[in-house]
Short mmCIF file of C-alpha atoms and ligand atoms in Angstrom, two decimals:
data_model
loop_
_atom_site.label_atom_id
_atom_site.label_comp_id
_atom_site.label_asym_id
_atom_site.label_seq_id
_atom_site.Cartn_x
_atom_site.Cartn_y
_atom_site.Cartn_z
CA MET A 1 3.31 -8.89 -20.89
CA THR A 2 5.02 -7.92 -17.61
CA ILE A 3 4.98 -5.17 -15.87
CA ASN A 4 6.01 -3.03 -12.74
CA ILE A 5 4.33 -0.76 -11.48
CA ILE A 6 3.38 1.36 -8.14
CA LEU A 7 0.61 1.80 -5.93
CA LEU A 8 0.88 5.60 -5.18
CA GLY A 9 -1.73 7.54 -2.27
CA PRO A 10 -1.94 7.70 1.57
CA PRO A 11 -3.15 5.41 4.16
CA GLY A 12 -6.32 3.94 3.44
CA ALA A 13 -6.36 5.72 -0.75
CA GLY A 14 -7.25 1.46 -1.51
CA LYS A 15 -3.57 0.70 -2.49
CA GLY A 16 -3.86 -3.04 -0.78
CA THR A 17 -7.13 -3.57 -2.17
CA GLN A 18 -6.55 -2.90 -5.78
CA ALA A 19 -3.18 -5.03 -5.16
CA ARG A 20 -4.78 -7.55 -4.33
CA LYS A 21 -6.86 -8.07 -7.07
CA LEU A 22 -4.37 -7.26 -9.93
CA VAL A 23 -2.84 -10.16 -8.60
CA GLU A 24 -5.86 -12.50 -8.91
CA GLU A 25 -6.53 -10.51 -12.59
CA ARG A 26 -2.87 -10.27 -13.65
CA GLY A 27 -1.09 -12.93 -11.55
CA MET A 28 1.66 -10.14 -10.60
CA VAL A 29 3.36 -10.16 -7.34
CA GLN A 30 2.31 -7.54 -4.78
CA LEU A 31 5.32 -6.38 -3.15
CA SER A 32 3.71 -4.77 0.02
CA THR A 33 6.33 -3.01 2.62
CA GLY A 34 3.77 -2.56 5.18
CA ASP A 35 2.93 -5.99 5.10
CA MET A 36 6.48 -7.09 5.33
CA LEU A 37 7.44 -4.75 8.06
CA ARG A 38 4.46 -6.18 9.93
CA ALA A 39 5.93 -10.35 9.29
CA ALA A 40 9.24 -8.54 10.78
CA LYS A 41 7.21 -7.09 13.95
CA ASP A 42 5.67 -10.69 14.38
CA SER A 43 9.38 -12.32 14.20
CA GLY A 44 10.34 -10.56 17.58
CA THR A 45 13.67 -9.76 17.01
CA GLU A 46 14.84 -6.61 18.26
CA MET A 47 14.86 -5.02 15.01
CA GLY A 48 11.06 -6.50 15.00
CA ASN A 49 10.19 -5.16 18.02
CA LYS A 50 11.71 -0.84 16.56
CA VAL A 51 9.89 -1.53 14.03
CA ALA A 52 6.60 -2.28 15.86
CA GLU A 53 7.04 1.29 18.33
CA VAL A 54 7.41 3.12 14.93
CA MET A 55 4.35 1.67 13.05
CA ALA A 56 2.06 2.12 15.62
CA ARG A 57 2.81 6.03 16.09
CA GLY A 58 2.12 5.96 12.42
CA GLU A 59 5.62 7.70 11.66
CA LEU A 60 8.04 5.94 8.46
CA VAL A 61 10.67 3.27 9.65
CA THR A 62 13.55 4.12 8.11
CA ASP A 63 14.61 4.27 4.64
CA GLU A 64 17.52 2.12 4.73
CA ILE A 65 15.09 -1.03 6.04
CA VAL A 66 12.79 -1.27 3.45
CA ILE A 67 15.25 -0.79 0.57
CA GLY A 68 17.30 -3.66 2.17
CA LEU A 69 13.24 -5.57 1.87
CA ILE A 70 12.40 -4.57 -1.38
CA ARG A 71 15.73 -5.78 -2.88
CA GLU A 72 15.75 -8.93 -1.27
CA LYS A 73 12.60 -9.75 -2.80
CA LEU A 74 13.62 -7.58 -6.52
CA ALA A 75 16.26 -10.52 -6.34
CA GLU A 76 13.66 -13.17 -6.42
CA GLY A 77 11.95 -12.00 -9.49
CA GLY A 78 8.33 -12.23 -10.63
CA LYS A 79 5.56 -12.03 -13.38
CA GLY A 80 5.54 -8.13 -13.26
CA PHE A 81 5.70 -5.98 -9.18
CA ILE A 82 2.95 -3.88 -7.80
CA PHE A 83 4.61 -1.22 -5.69
CA ASP A 84 1.84 -1.36 -2.96
CA GLY A 85 3.41 1.88 -0.14
CA PHE A 86 6.78 1.95 -1.29
CA PRO A 87 8.14 3.83 -2.03
CA ARG A 88 6.90 6.71 0.71
CA THR A 89 10.70 9.30 0.28
CA LEU A 90 12.31 10.79 -2.76
CA GLY A 91 15.51 8.34 -1.25
CA GLN A 92 13.65 5.15 -1.64
CA ALA A 93 11.98 6.37 -5.39
CA ASP A 94 15.85 7.13 -6.49
CA ALA A 95 16.74 3.40 -4.94
CA LEU A 96 14.04 1.50 -6.82
CA GLY A 97 15.23 3.20 -9.98
CA GLU A 98 18.52 1.90 -9.51
CA LEU A 99 17.48 -1.41 -8.02
CA LEU A 100 15.50 -1.95 -11.59
CA ASN A 101 18.32 -0.82 -13.15
CA GLU A 102 19.89 -2.97 -12.07
CA THR A 103 18.22 -6.30 -12.55
CA GLY A 104 17.25 -5.38 -15.87
CA GLN A 105 13.48 -4.22 -15.51
CA VAL A 106 11.65 -0.68 -16.02
CA LEU A 107 8.82 1.03 -14.26
CA ASP A 108 5.37 1.07 -16.06
CA ALA A 109 3.59 2.72 -14.95
CA VAL A 110 2.68 4.82 -11.38
CA ILE A 111 -0.46 5.34 -10.28
CA GLU A 112 -1.71 7.84 -8.44
CA MET A 113 -4.84 6.79 -6.15
CA ARG A 114 -6.49 10.09 -5.67
CA VAL A 115 -8.70 10.32 -2.16
CA ASP A 116 -9.90 12.82 0.43
CA ASP A 117 -9.03 13.00 3.82
CA GLU A 118 -12.54 12.96 5.26
CA ALA A 119 -13.07 9.67 3.23
CA LEU A 120 -9.50 8.20 4.44
CA VAL A 121 -10.66 8.96 7.86
CA ARG A 122 -13.65 6.72 7.64
CA ARG A 123 -11.82 3.78 5.26
CA ILE A 124 -9.21 3.57 7.93
CA THR A 125 -11.63 3.75 11.25
CA GLY A 126 -13.79 1.10 9.37
CA ARG A 127 -11.26 -1.23 7.78
CA PHE A 128 -10.54 -5.03 9.18
CA THR A 129 -8.74 -7.96 7.59
CA CYS A 130 -8.58 -11.51 7.66
CA GLY A 131 -5.24 -12.76 9.88
CA ASN A 132 -5.06 -15.58 7.59
CA CYS A 133 -5.52 -14.68 4.09
CA GLY A 134 -5.18 -11.28 4.03
CA GLU A 135 -8.32 -9.76 2.78
CA VAL A 136 -9.39 -6.18 3.45
CA TYR A 137 -12.55 -5.88 4.56
CA HIS A 138 -14.40 -2.56 5.89
CA ASP A 139 -17.61 -2.61 7.99
CA GLU A 140 -19.74 -0.54 5.60
CA THR A 141 -18.48 -0.43 2.48
CA LYS A 142 -17.29 -4.05 2.02
CA PRO A 143 -18.55 -6.80 5.20
CA THR A 144 -17.96 -10.39 5.13
CA ALA A 145 -21.56 -12.09 3.83
CA LYS A 146 -21.58 -13.84 7.09
CA PRO A 147 -20.37 -11.68 10.67
CA GLY A 148 -17.12 -12.74 11.67
CA VAL A 149 -16.23 -15.44 8.84
CA CYS A 150 -14.65 -14.75 6.13
CA ASP A 151 -15.83 -14.30 2.89
CA VAL A 152 -12.41 -16.28 0.89
CA CYS A 153 -11.06 -18.69 3.17
CA GLY A 154 -13.17 -19.08 5.74
CA SER A 155 -11.17 -18.29 8.67
CA THR A 156 -12.93 -16.37 11.72
CA ASP A 157 -9.39 -14.68 12.66
CA LEU A 158 -10.21 -11.63 11.78
CA LYS A 159 -8.53 -7.87 12.76
CA ARG A 160 -7.81 -4.83 13.02
CA ARG A 161 -4.51 -3.02 13.21
CA ALA A 162 -2.35 -1.32 15.58
CA ASP A 163 -1.96 1.94 13.88
CA ASP A 164 -5.84 1.97 12.24
CA ASN A 165 -6.73 4.78 14.98
CA GLU A 166 -7.58 8.52 14.50
CA GLU A 167 -4.20 9.63 16.44
CA SER A 168 -2.05 7.35 14.26
CA LEU A 169 -3.81 8.15 11.54
CA ARG A 170 -2.73 11.72 11.71
CA THR A 171 0.45 11.08 12.26
CA ARG A 172 0.34 8.76 8.94
CA LEU A 173 -1.41 11.68 6.86
CA LEU A 174 1.26 14.44 8.10
CA GLU A 175 4.39 11.59 6.69
CA TYR A 176 2.51 11.41 3.86
CA TYR A 177 1.99 15.00 3.21
CA LYS A 178 5.69 15.82 4.21
CA LYS A 179 7.70 13.13 2.37
CA THR A 180 5.59 11.01 0.22
CA SER A 181 3.53 13.30 -1.87
CA PRO A 182 6.41 14.92 -3.90
CA LEU A 183 7.01 11.51 -5.66
CA ILE A 184 3.95 12.55 -7.08
CA GLY A 185 5.51 15.48 -8.81
CA TYR A 186 8.64 12.83 -9.43
CA TYR A 187 6.95 10.17 -11.41
CA TYR A 188 4.56 13.24 -13.25
CA ALA A 189 8.11 14.76 -14.22
CA LYS A 190 8.98 11.15 -15.22
CA GLY A 191 6.47 11.20 -17.34
CA ASN A 192 4.64 8.14 -16.11
CA LEU A 193 1.86 9.12 -13.71
CA THR A 194 -1.50 8.55 -14.22
CA PRO A 195 -4.22 9.47 -11.64
CA VAL A 196 -7.54 7.32 -10.73
CA ASN A 197 -10.23 8.75 -8.88
CA GLY A 198 -9.83 6.51 -5.50
CA LEU A 199 -13.27 7.78 -4.36
CA ALA A 200 -15.07 5.81 -6.89
CA GLU A 201 -16.50 2.24 -5.75
CA ILE A 202 -14.14 -0.30 -5.61
CA ASP A 203 -14.36 -2.10 -9.48
CA GLU A 204 -14.62 1.04 -10.70
CA VAL A 205 -10.94 2.31 -9.40
CA SER A 206 -10.31 -1.16 -10.89
CA ARG A 207 -11.88 -0.12 -14.58
CA GLN A 208 -9.63 2.73 -14.24
CA ILE A 209 -6.68 1.19 -13.07
CA ALA A 210 -6.91 -1.77 -16.18
CA GLU A 211 -7.54 1.41 -18.93
CA ALA A 212 -4.12 2.66 -17.86
CA LEU A 213 -2.30 -0.19 -17.69
CA GLY A 214 -3.26 -0.70 -21.19
P1 LIG B 301 1.03 0.36 5.15
O1 LIG B 301 0.66 -1.18 5.67
O2 LIG B 301 1.63 0.34 3.38
O3 LIG B 301 -0.22 1.23 5.54
P2 LIG B 301 -0.56 2.73 4.39
O4 LIG B 301 -0.06 3.41 3.49
O5 LIG B 301 -0.78 3.71 5.62
O6 LIG B 301 -2.15 2.02 3.69
P3 LIG B 301 -2.60 1.42 4.47
O7 LIG B 301 -2.65 -0.25 4.55
O8 LIG B 301 -3.79 1.67 5.57
O9 LIG B 301 -3.90 1.68 3.01
P4 LIG B 301 -4.20 0.86 1.70
O10 LIG B 301 -4.04 2.29 0.74
O11 LIG B 301 -3.67 -0.15 1.45
O12 LIG B 301 -6.29 0.92 1.61
P5 LIG B 301 -6.80 -0.43 1.58
O13 LIG B 301 -7.02 -1.00 0.12
O14 LIG B 301 -6.72 -1.21 3.10
O15 LIG B 301 2.36 0.79 5.83
C1 LIG B 301 2.06 0.71 7.37
C2 LIG B 301 3.45 1.56 8.29
O16 LIG B 301 4.53 0.42 7.60
C3 LIG B 301 3.36 3.19 7.79
O17 LIG B 301 2.59 3.73 8.92
C4 LIG B 301 4.94 2.76 7.86
O18 LIG B 301 5.29 3.33 9.73
C5 LIG B 301 5.39 1.35 7.93
N1 LIG B 301 5.89 1.52 6.42
C6 LIG B 301 5.61 1.03 5.48
N2 LIG B 301 5.81 1.13 3.93
C7 LIG B 301 6.67 1.97 4.72
C8 LIG B 301 7.84 2.46 3.54
N3 LIG B 301 8.00 2.23 2.36
N4 LIG B 301 9.34 3.10 3.72
C9 LIG B 301 8.58 3.94 5.88
N5 LIG B 301 7.89 3.52 6.48
C10 LIG B 301 6.85 2.17 5.53
O19 LIG B 301 -8.34 0.38 2.33
C11 LIG B 301 -8.70 0.43 3.27
C12 LIG B 301 -10.18 0.39 3.78
O20 LIG B 301 -10.79 1.24 2.35
C13 LIG B 301 -10.73 -1.13 3.91
O21 LIG B 301 -11.29 -1.11 4.49
C14 LIG B 301 -11.11 -1.31 1.83
O22 LIG B 301 -12.08 -1.80 2.56
C15 LIG B 301 -11.51 0.13 2.03
N6 LIG B 301 -11.68 0.41 0.35
C16 LIG B 301 -10.56 0.26 -0.59
N7 LIG B 301 -11.18 1.07 -1.42
C17 LIG B 301 -12.52 1.31 -1.76
C18 LIG B 301 -13.22 2.41 -2.39
N8 LIG B 301 -12.41 2.50 -3.51
N9 LIG B 301 -14.67 2.20 -1.41
C19 LIG B 301 -14.79 2.55 -0.68
N10 LIG B 301 -14.08 1.31 0.43
C20 LIG B 301 -12.77 1.31 -0.24
#
C-alpha cells in the first residue's frame, strides 16, 4: 500500500529521525526540503549562496524555491512520500494539495509531533549528524557507540549544522509559530491530523506513528 504523509513539528521535534526510520522500515521516500536546500547551498551557485544566508539566520526560504524542489521530486515518483519540513506555510500547503492532485495522489496523514520548547533547545544544541550517510545523533540521548565514528557507516565525518545555535534557533522557533503552526488548524479542518507525543523515546514515537498509519 502506498501512503503519503507529512511530519509536522517545530525544529528539533524529531521529524528527520522518524523519517529515516520510516524509510528503513517501509521503503518510503523522504523528501526533506532542509536536506535539499543544504545540498543547493553546497553547490556554490548564486542561488545556493543566497539560500545559505537565509538558512543560517533561521529564516524561511521563499515558497517559490521550495515548491519547485518538491515538484521535481514528486515527478520522479516513489513508494510513498514522507514530507519532512514541508509544507511550512499555508501557501506551501495549498501548493502541495495541487501538486498531489495533478499527479493523481492523495495525502493520507499529517503527523503532528508535539514537543515543548525547552526540550527543543536541548535537542538542537546537542545534535550532530554523519556527513556521509546522514544518520542523526545527539550528545546525550543518542551518542555514537564509539566516539567520533558513525554507527551506521563507520565514517568519522560527523558534523554540526550552522543553524544549530541558540540565536538561529530563536528565529527558527518564531518562524515556526508565525508561519508553520497555522498548518495544525489547516490539516485538522481537513480531517487528517494525528498528534503524537514527540517527547517520548524515539522508539515509542515510532510506535505511535505506526499506530496512526495503521
Ligand atoms: P530543516 O532541515 O527542515 O530543519 P528543522 O525544521 O529546523 O528541523 P530539524 O532538522 O532541526 O529537526 P527535526 O525535527 O528533523 O529533528 P531531528 O530528528 O534532527 O530546515 C532548516 C532550514 O531550511 C529552515 O530553517 C529554513 O531556512 C529552510 N527550510 C527547510 N524547509 C523549508 C520550507 N519548506 N520552506 C522554507 N524554508 C525551508 O532531531 C533533533 C535532535 O533530537 C537529534 O539530535 C535527535 O537525535 C534528537 N531526538 C530526536 N527524537 C528524539 C526523541 N524522541 N527523544 C530524544 N531525542 C530525540
